[in-house]
């Protein structure tokens, strides 16, 4: 148990940046925290922290040990929470990372409902369009549209395909005419998503099979909501997911074109470390998101 306390104190010192701040956060004296970390260093036979009168810094050995210690403490917390959740109501923290647009438009409102249904679970949502390593970055779950290739160590749940459509505004059609041939994409102004590996090369399936078109990319952005707004302004042809463009397609502010061609679909994934699969709060959230977005997602019901 003394080693566990030392481990907790060490992690808190690293995260707080000083022994004094860690002692305040833990509710112990500075000397107690210092002794606990010193005992841990003696036991390991390495120096974990560099100490000066002004600050504390982490040694390379300390940084490596800190990453492992975080996982150990998180696993222990999950084990304790799992027992409590069998006995009581689900509780504990869930740190979630998700893409900006999907998080703003759909996941955020869903998590508000989840938090209302399970008030003892603390939800911490971070929106970021770059893939993160949930273990290294301290997240319990990451939500992604398309599965990253370097996540073999994570458990993944496929929730639902994410359909995309080619669309323009009526103003664009009045100005440029309506595209009637897939080759029109190479000469007409197009709006493309900057985070796709294929860049301005759009891949889709048509009546004769797969095709790939190098589009005339006149406007590029790494945010699909801005691409939707650019399409609404008549700037060009957009390849948009229906979870973003669904309402505008329903009202006629955007019009589907080249309907015989379907852009390659993406997939909504939930990914989390294997150590989290036994926590009841994680299972509850997976089921909640599956029920909310699986099968026929609401953004496709407006088509």
mmCIF file of C-alpha atoms in Angstrom:
data_model
loop_
_atom_site.group_PDB
_atom_site.id
_atom_site.type_symbol
_atom_site.label_atom_id
_atom_site.label_comp_id
_atom_site.label_asym_id
_atom_site.label_seq_id
_atom_site.Cartn_x
_atom_site.Cartn_y
_atom_site.Cartn_z
ATOM 1 C CA UNK A 1 0.000 0.000 0.000
ATOM 2 C CA UNK A 2 2.958 2.351 0.746
ATOM 3 C CA UNK A 3 4.196 1.788 -2.806
ATOM 4 C CA UNK A 4 0.759 2.672 -4.189
ATOM 5 C CA UNK A 5 0.716 5.902 -2.173
ATOM 6 C CA UNK A 6 4.210 6.726 -3.429
ATOM 7 C CA UNK A 7 3.062 6.066 -6.991
ATOM 8 C CA UNK A 8 0.055 8.351 -6.581
ATOM 9 C CA UNK A 9 2.200 11.081 -5.047
ATOM 10 C CA UNK A 10 4.774 10.874 -7.834
ATOM 11 C CA UNK A 11 2.113 11.164 -10.545
ATOM 12 C CA UNK A 12 0.547 14.135 -8.799
ATOM 13 C CA UNK A 13 3.916 15.924 -8.483
ATOM 14 C CA UNK A 14 4.521 15.498 -12.222
ATOM 15 C CA UNK A 15 1.041 16.755 -13.091
ATOM 16 C CA UNK A 16 1.063 19.672 -10.640
ATOM 17 C CA UNK A 17 4.650 20.677 -11.399
ATOM 18 C CA UNK A 18 5.854 20.981 -7.802
ATOM 19 C CA UNK A 19 5.853 19.215 -4.453
ATOM 20 C CA UNK A 20 3.980 22.089 -2.822
ATOM 21 C CA UNK A 21 1.158 22.064 -5.387
ATOM 22 C CA UNK A 22 0.927 18.267 -5.229
ATOM 23 C CA UNK A 23 0.765 18.366 -1.430
ATOM 24 C CA UNK A 24 -2.098 20.870 -1.555
ATOM 25 C CA UNK A 25 -3.989 18.768 -4.097
ATOM 26 C CA UNK A 26 -3.524 15.549 -2.117
ATOM 27 C CA UNK A 27 -4.096 17.099 1.296
ATOM 28 C CA UNK A 28 -0.724 16.109 2.740
ATOM 29 C CA UNK A 29 2.326 18.056 3.850
ATOM 30 C CA UNK A 30 5.103 18.848 1.388
ATOM 31 C CA UNK A 31 7.560 16.765 3.406
ATOM 32 C CA UNK A 32 5.248 13.720 3.298
ATOM 33 C CA UNK A 33 4.995 13.914 -0.485
ATOM 34 C CA UNK A 34 8.739 14.423 -0.801
ATOM 35 C CA UNK A 35 9.467 11.377 1.381
ATOM 36 C CA UNK A 36 7.023 9.223 -0.588
ATOM 37 C CA UNK A 37 8.659 10.075 -3.915
ATOM 38 C CA UNK A 38 12.154 9.647 -2.463
ATOM 39 C CA UNK A 39 11.166 6.190 -1.189
ATOM 40 C CA UNK A 40 9.923 5.292 -4.665
ATOM 41 C CA UNK A 41 13.222 6.420 -6.207
ATOM 42 C CA UNK A 42 15.175 4.388 -3.641
ATOM 43 C CA UNK A 43 13.075 1.334 -4.368
ATOM 44 C CA UNK A 44 13.547 1.681 -8.145
ATOM 45 C CA UNK A 45 17.195 2.672 -7.932
ATOM 46 C CA UNK A 46 16.765 5.602 -10.356
ATOM 47 C CA UNK A 47 16.167 9.328 -10.069
ATOM 48 C CA UNK A 48 12.678 10.219 -11.270
ATOM 49 C CA UNK A 49 12.706 13.967 -10.600
ATOM 50 C CA UNK A 50 15.279 16.740 -10.769
ATOM 51 C CA UNK A 51 14.828 19.027 -7.783
ATOM 52 C CA UNK A 52 15.992 22.643 -7.481
ATOM 53 C CA UNK A 53 14.951 25.404 -5.117
ATOM 54 C CA UNK A 54 12.777 26.872 -7.854
ATOM 55 C CA UNK A 55 11.201 23.975 -9.720
ATOM 56 C CA UNK A 56 10.867 20.261 -10.290
ATOM 57 C CA UNK A 57 11.533 18.630 -13.655
ATOM 58 C CA UNK A 58 11.085 15.048 -14.789
ATOM 59 C CA UNK A 59 14.090 12.935 -15.770
ATOM 60 C CA UNK A 60 13.896 10.686 -18.870
ATOM 61 C CA UNK A 61 13.471 7.678 -16.567
ATOM 62 C CA UNK A 62 10.826 9.592 -14.642
ATOM 63 C CA UNK A 63 8.912 10.416 -17.835
ATOM 64 C CA UNK A 64 8.859 6.774 -18.926
ATOM 65 C CA UNK A 65 7.795 5.668 -15.454
ATOM 66 C CA UNK A 66 5.120 8.383 -15.319
ATOM 67 C CA UNK A 67 3.459 7.094 -18.512
ATOM 68 C CA UNK A 68 3.282 3.567 -17.081
ATOM 69 C CA UNK A 69 2.188 4.793 -13.656
ATOM 70 C CA UNK A 70 -0.751 6.681 -15.182
ATOM 71 C CA UNK A 71 -1.981 3.497 -16.852
ATOM 72 C CA UNK A 72 -1.559 1.468 -13.645
ATOM 73 C CA UNK A 73 -3.508 3.987 -11.567
ATOM 74 C CA UNK A 74 -6.209 4.279 -14.229
ATOM 75 C CA UNK A 75 -6.577 0.485 -14.368
ATOM 76 C CA UNK A 76 -6.810 0.354 -10.586
ATOM 77 C CA UNK A 77 -9.430 3.087 -10.618
ATOM 78 C CA UNK A 78 -11.424 1.195 -13.235
ATOM 79 C CA UNK A 79 -11.279 -1.991 -11.163
ATOM 80 C CA UNK A 80 -12.523 -0.123 -8.093
ATOM 81 C CA UNK A 81 -15.219 1.644 -10.104
ATOM 82 C CA UNK A 82 -16.346 -1.649 -11.625
ATOM 83 C CA UNK A 83 -16.942 -3.089 -8.153
ATOM 84 C CA UNK A 84 -18.731 0.048 -6.990
ATOM 85 C CA UNK A 85 -20.883 0.105 -10.104
ATOM 86 C CA UNK A 86 -22.107 -3.413 -9.405
ATOM 87 C CA UNK A 87 -23.027 -2.259 -5.936
ATOM 88 C CA UNK A 88 -24.245 1.248 -6.618
ATOM 89 C CA UNK A 89 -25.151 3.478 -9.526
ATOM 90 C CA UNK A 90 -22.556 3.919 -12.314
ATOM 91 C CA UNK A 91 -20.029 6.587 -11.413
ATOM 92 C CA UNK A 92 -16.586 7.903 -12.258
ATOM 93 C CA UNK A 93 -14.959 9.956 -14.997
ATOM 94 C CA UNK A 94 -15.115 9.456 -18.766
ATOM 95 C CA UNK A 95 -12.666 11.504 -20.833
ATOM 96 C CA UNK A 96 -13.679 11.490 -24.501
ATOM 97 C CA UNK A 97 -11.920 12.851 -27.581
ATOM 98 C CA UNK A 98 -13.935 13.450 -30.766
ATOM 99 C CA UNK A 99 -13.766 15.327 -34.103
ATOM 100 C CA UNK A 100 -14.799 18.972 -34.038
ATOM 101 C CA UNK A 101 -17.805 19.013 -36.392
ATOM 102 C CA UNK A 102 -19.343 15.705 -35.329
ATOM 103 C CA UNK A 103 -18.771 16.585 -31.693
ATOM 104 C CA UNK A 104 -20.412 19.993 -32.041
ATOM 105 C CA UNK A 105 -23.411 18.907 -34.104
ATOM 106 C CA UNK A 106 -24.216 15.450 -32.734
ATOM 107 C CA UNK A 107 -22.006 13.918 -30.050
ATOM 108 C CA UNK A 108 -22.091 16.946 -27.743
ATOM 109 C CA UNK A 109 -25.911 17.048 -27.550
ATOM 110 C CA UNK A 110 -25.958 13.260 -27.086
ATOM 111 C CA UNK A 111 -23.515 13.479 -24.176
ATOM 112 C CA UNK A 112 -25.675 16.141 -22.543
ATOM 113 C CA UNK A 113 -28.512 13.597 -22.544
ATOM 114 C CA UNK A 114 -26.145 10.888 -21.278
ATOM 115 C CA UNK A 115 -24.964 13.099 -18.415
ATOM 116 C CA UNK A 116 -28.567 13.873 -17.508
ATOM 117 C CA UNK A 117 -29.417 10.160 -17.434
ATOM 118 C CA UNK A 118 -26.327 9.241 -15.361
ATOM 119 C CA UNK A 119 -25.590 12.186 -13.052
ATOM 120 C CA UNK A 120 -22.886 10.313 -11.102
ATOM 121 C CA UNK A 121 -20.740 9.931 -14.234
ATOM 122 C CA UNK A 122 -18.521 12.940 -14.957
ATOM 123 C CA UNK A 123 -18.165 13.555 -18.706
ATOM 124 C CA UNK A 124 -15.107 15.403 -20.037
ATOM 125 C CA UNK A 125 -15.299 16.001 -23.823
ATOM 126 C CA UNK A 126 -12.389 17.366 -25.877
ATOM 127 C CA UNK A 127 -12.919 18.187 -29.571
ATOM 128 C CA UNK A 128 -9.930 17.775 -31.875
ATOM 129 C CA UNK A 129 -9.707 16.741 -35.534
ATOM 130 C CA UNK A 130 -6.312 15.065 -35.112
ATOM 131 C CA UNK A 131 -6.148 11.447 -34.005
ATOM 132 C CA UNK A 132 -4.716 11.018 -30.525
ATOM 133 C CA UNK A 133 -3.469 7.991 -28.631
ATOM 134 C CA UNK A 134 -6.045 7.591 -25.853
ATOM 135 C CA UNK A 135 -3.592 5.740 -23.607
ATOM 136 C CA UNK A 136 -0.736 8.234 -23.921
ATOM 137 C CA UNK A 137 -3.039 11.263 -23.759
ATOM 138 C CA UNK A 138 -5.164 10.047 -20.872
ATOM 139 C CA UNK A 139 -8.505 9.570 -22.663
ATOM 140 C CA UNK A 140 -10.909 6.740 -21.910
ATOM 141 C CA UNK A 141 -12.444 6.780 -25.381
ATOM 142 C CA UNK A 142 -11.889 8.405 -28.751
ATOM 143 C CA UNK A 143 -14.584 8.821 -31.402
ATOM 144 C CA UNK A 144 -13.384 8.794 -34.995
ATOM 145 C CA UNK A 145 -14.853 8.910 -38.486
ATOM 146 C CA UNK A 146 -12.788 6.244 -40.291
ATOM 147 C CA UNK A 147 -10.507 3.901 -38.397
ATOM 148 C CA UNK A 148 -6.882 4.997 -37.993
ATOM 149 C CA UNK A 149 -4.432 2.329 -39.122
ATOM 150 C CA UNK A 150 -2.152 2.372 -36.063
ATOM 151 C CA UNK A 151 -4.694 1.372 -33.412
ATOM 152 C CA UNK A 152 -4.274 -2.406 -33.186
ATOM 153 C CA UNK A 153 -3.866 -2.147 -29.409
ATOM 154 C CA UNK A 154 -7.321 -0.547 -29.043
ATOM 155 C CA UNK A 155 -10.790 -2.077 -28.954
ATOM 156 C CA UNK A 156 -12.982 -0.635 -31.685
ATOM 157 C CA UNK A 157 -16.736 -0.557 -32.194
ATOM 158 C CA UNK A 158 -18.196 0.212 -35.613
ATOM 159 C CA UNK A 159 -21.275 2.322 -34.947
ATOM 160 C CA UNK A 160 -22.648 3.318 -38.358
ATOM 161 C CA UNK A 161 -21.537 4.120 -41.932
ATOM 162 C CA UNK A 162 -21.212 7.853 -42.568
ATOM 163 C CA UNK A 163 -22.683 8.598 -45.998
ATOM 164 C CA UNK A 164 -21.376 11.439 -48.153
ATOM 165 C CA UNK A 165 -22.973 13.204 -51.129
ATOM 166 C CA UNK A 166 -21.918 15.524 -53.930
ATOM 167 C CA UNK A 167 -23.889 18.741 -53.613
ATOM 168 C CA UNK A 168 -24.099 22.371 -54.732
ATOM 169 C CA UNK A 169 -26.276 25.384 -54.080
ATOM 170 C CA UNK A 170 -29.029 26.469 -56.507
ATOM 171 C CA UNK A 171 -27.002 29.665 -57.034
ATOM 172 C CA UNK A 172 -24.067 27.596 -58.257
ATOM 173 C CA UNK A 173 -26.297 25.833 -60.777
ATOM 174 C CA UNK A 174 -27.638 29.175 -62.047
ATOM 175 C CA UNK A 175 -24.094 30.484 -62.492
ATOM 176 C CA UNK A 176 -22.212 27.418 -63.739
ATOM 177 C CA UNK A 177 -24.910 24.980 -64.813
ATOM 178 C CA UNK A 178 -25.567 21.599 -63.209
ATOM 179 C CA UNK A 179 -22.822 18.987 -63.577
ATOM 180 C CA UNK A 180 -24.141 16.044 -65.582
ATOM 181 C CA UNK A 181 -20.945 14.051 -66.115
ATOM 182 C CA UNK A 182 -18.448 12.909 -63.502
ATOM 183 C CA UNK A 183 -15.671 14.500 -65.586
ATOM 184 C CA UNK A 184 -17.231 17.906 -64.919
ATOM 185 C CA UNK A 185 -15.622 17.758 -61.474
ATOM 186 C CA UNK A 186 -12.220 18.226 -63.117
ATOM 187 C CA UNK A 187 -13.178 21.562 -64.702
ATOM 188 C CA UNK A 188 -15.739 23.088 -62.318
ATOM 189 C CA UNK A 189 -14.758 24.747 -59.006
ATOM 190 C CA UNK A 190 -14.728 22.231 -56.150
ATOM 191 C CA UNK A 191 -14.380 22.483 -52.385
ATOM 192 C CA UNK A 192 -12.289 19.799 -50.755
ATOM 193 C CA UNK A 193 -11.539 18.649 -47.219
ATOM 194 C CA UNK A 194 -7.911 19.193 -46.289
ATOM 195 C CA UNK A 195 -7.559 16.331 -43.794
ATOM 196 C CA UNK A 196 -8.316 13.527 -46.265
ATOM 197 C CA UNK A 197 -5.229 11.520 -47.298
ATOM 198 C CA UNK A 198 -6.461 11.594 -50.917
ATOM 199 C CA UNK A 199 -6.524 15.415 -50.904
ATOM 200 C CA UNK A 200 -8.208 16.807 -54.008
ATOM 201 C CA UNK A 201 -8.579 13.341 -55.558
ATOM 202 C CA UNK A 202 -12.180 12.262 -54.967
ATOM 203 C CA UNK A 203 -12.935 8.536 -54.934
ATOM 204 C CA UNK A 204 -16.428 7.179 -55.499
ATOM 205 C CA UNK A 205 -18.400 4.343 -57.019
ATOM 206 C CA UNK A 206 -20.528 4.856 -60.116
ATOM 207 C CA UNK A 207 -22.566 2.735 -62.522
ATOM 208 C CA UNK A 208 -19.374 1.292 -64.027
ATOM 209 C CA UNK A 209 -17.530 0.752 -60.756
ATOM 210 C CA UNK A 210 -14.951 2.738 -58.782
ATOM 211 C CA UNK A 211 -13.657 6.027 -60.164
ATOM 212 C CA UNK A 212 -11.169 8.624 -58.926
ATOM 213 C CA UNK A 213 -11.266 12.220 -60.141
ATOM 214 C CA UNK A 214 -8.642 14.894 -59.588
ATOM 215 C CA UNK A 215 -10.957 17.801 -58.883
ATOM 216 C CA UNK A 216 -10.442 21.480 -59.570
ATOM 217 C CA UNK A 217 -9.899 22.394 -55.923
ATOM 218 C CA UNK A 218 -10.559 26.134 -55.685
ATOM 219 C CA UNK A 219 -11.220 26.134 -51.910
ATOM 220 C CA UNK A 220 -9.700 23.857 -49.276
ATOM 221 C CA UNK A 221 -10.401 23.631 -45.554
ATOM 222 C CA UNK A 222 -9.931 21.063 -42.783
ATOM 223 C CA UNK A 223 -13.404 21.800 -41.375
ATOM 224 C CA UNK A 224 -16.458 20.386 -43.158
ATOM 225 C CA UNK A 225 -18.849 22.955 -41.675
ATOM 226 C CA UNK A 226 -16.907 25.720 -43.405
ATOM 227 C CA UNK A 227 -16.999 23.721 -46.641
ATOM 228 C CA UNK A 228 -20.781 23.480 -46.233
ATOM 229 C CA UNK A 229 -20.973 27.258 -45.779
ATOM 230 C CA UNK A 230 -18.797 27.758 -48.857
ATOM 231 C CA UNK A 231 -21.119 25.498 -50.844
ATOM 232 C CA UNK A 232 -24.144 27.438 -49.587
ATOM 233 C CA UNK A 233 -22.451 30.627 -50.816
ATOM 234 C CA UNK A 234 -22.174 29.134 -54.305
ATOM 235 C CA UNK A 235 -18.379 28.811 -54.300
ATOM 236 C CA UNK A 236 -18.270 25.298 -55.677
ATOM 237 C CA UNK A 237 -19.140 21.615 -55.593
ATOM 238 C CA UNK A 238 -18.746 19.959 -52.199
ATOM 239 C CA UNK A 239 -18.395 16.341 -51.120
ATOM 240 C CA UNK A 240 -20.094 16.521 -47.723
ATOM 241 C CA UNK A 241 -21.140 14.000 -45.074
ATOM 242 C CA UNK A 242 -24.866 13.929 -44.526
ATOM 243 C CA UNK A 243 -24.389 14.451 -40.793
ATOM 244 C CA UNK A 244 -23.344 18.005 -41.737
ATOM 245 C CA UNK A 245 -25.331 18.760 -44.909
ATOM 246 C CA UNK A 246 -28.552 16.861 -44.105
ATOM 247 C CA UNK A 247 -30.717 19.842 -43.025
ATOM 248 C CA UNK A 248 -29.658 21.971 -46.014
ATOM 249 C CA UNK A 249 -30.378 19.104 -48.410
ATOM 250 C CA UNK A 250 -33.834 18.753 -46.889
ATOM 251 C CA UNK A 251 -34.669 22.461 -47.262
ATOM 252 C CA UNK A 252 -33.247 22.736 -50.779
ATOM 253 C CA UNK A 253 -30.460 25.124 -49.806
ATOM 254 C CA UNK A 254 -28.150 22.435 -51.169
ATOM 255 C CA UNK A 255 -28.952 20.076 -54.039
ATOM 256 C CA UNK A 256 -27.526 16.595 -54.604
ATOM 257 C CA UNK A 257 -25.848 16.140 -57.985
ATOM 258 C CA UNK A 258 -24.456 13.198 -59.949
ATOM 259 C CA UNK A 259 -26.625 10.915 -57.843
ATOM 260 C CA UNK A 260 -25.425 7.814 -59.719
ATOM 261 C CA UNK A 261 -22.062 8.317 -58.026
ATOM 262 C CA UNK A 262 -21.592 7.634 -54.320
ATOM 263 C CA UNK A 263 -18.460 8.935 -52.560
ATOM 264 C CA UNK A 264 -16.704 6.202 -50.620
ATOM 265 C CA UNK A 265 -18.473 5.992 -47.231
ATOM 266 C CA UNK A 266 -16.692 6.536 -43.950
ATOM 267 C CA UNK A 267 -17.518 4.805 -40.661
ATOM 268 C CA UNK A 268 -18.140 6.118 -37.157
ATOM 269 C CA UNK A 269 -15.873 4.271 -34.685
ATOM 270 C CA UNK A 270 -15.496 4.207 -30.936
ATOM 271 C CA UNK A 271 -11.984 3.246 -29.800
ATOM 272 C CA UNK A 272 -10.752 2.643 -26.276
ATOM 273 C CA UNK A 273 -7.986 0.752 -24.444
ATOM 274 C CA UNK A 274 -8.686 -2.875 -23.464
ATOM 275 C CA UNK A 275 -8.337 -1.923 -19.801
ATOM 276 C CA UNK A 276 -11.497 0.213 -20.087
ATOM 277 C CA UNK A 277 -13.797 -2.514 -21.415
ATOM 278 C CA UNK A 278 -14.743 -3.772 -17.946
ATOM 279 C CA UNK A 279 -15.788 -0.382 -16.581
ATOM 280 C CA UNK A 280 -19.580 -0.240 -16.456
ATOM 281 C CA UNK A 281 -19.635 3.463 -17.305
ATOM 282 C CA UNK A 282 -17.744 2.774 -20.555
ATOM 283 C CA UNK A 283 -20.125 -0.038 -21.491
ATOM 284 C CA UNK A 284 -23.068 2.250 -20.771
ATOM 285 C CA UNK A 285 -21.681 4.976 -23.015
ATOM 286 C CA UNK A 286 -20.943 2.549 -25.862
ATOM 287 C CA UNK A 287 -24.524 1.254 -25.694
ATOM 288 C CA UNK A 288 -25.895 4.797 -25.474
ATOM 289 C CA UNK A 289 -23.995 5.962 -28.565
ATOM 290 C CA UNK A 290 -24.949 2.792 -30.457
ATOM 291 C CA UNK A 291 -28.623 3.366 -29.661
ATOM 292 C CA UNK A 292 -28.383 7.056 -30.526
ATOM 293 C CA UNK A 293 -26.543 6.836 -33.838
ATOM 294 C CA UNK A 294 -26.626 3.205 -34.985
ATOM 295 C CA UNK A 295 -28.868 1.598 -37.606
ATOM 296 C CA UNK A 296 -30.583 4.552 -39.345
ATOM 297 C CA UNK A 297 -28.914 7.738 -38.060
ATOM 298 C CA UNK A 298 -31.154 10.754 -37.701
ATOM 299 C CA UNK A 299 -29.099 12.863 -40.115
ATOM 300 C CA UNK A 300 -30.003 10.451 -42.931
ATOM 301 C CA UNK A 301 -33.697 10.552 -42.050
ATOM 302 C CA UNK A 302 -33.887 14.101 -43.424
ATOM 303 C CA UNK A 303 -32.760 13.092 -46.906
#
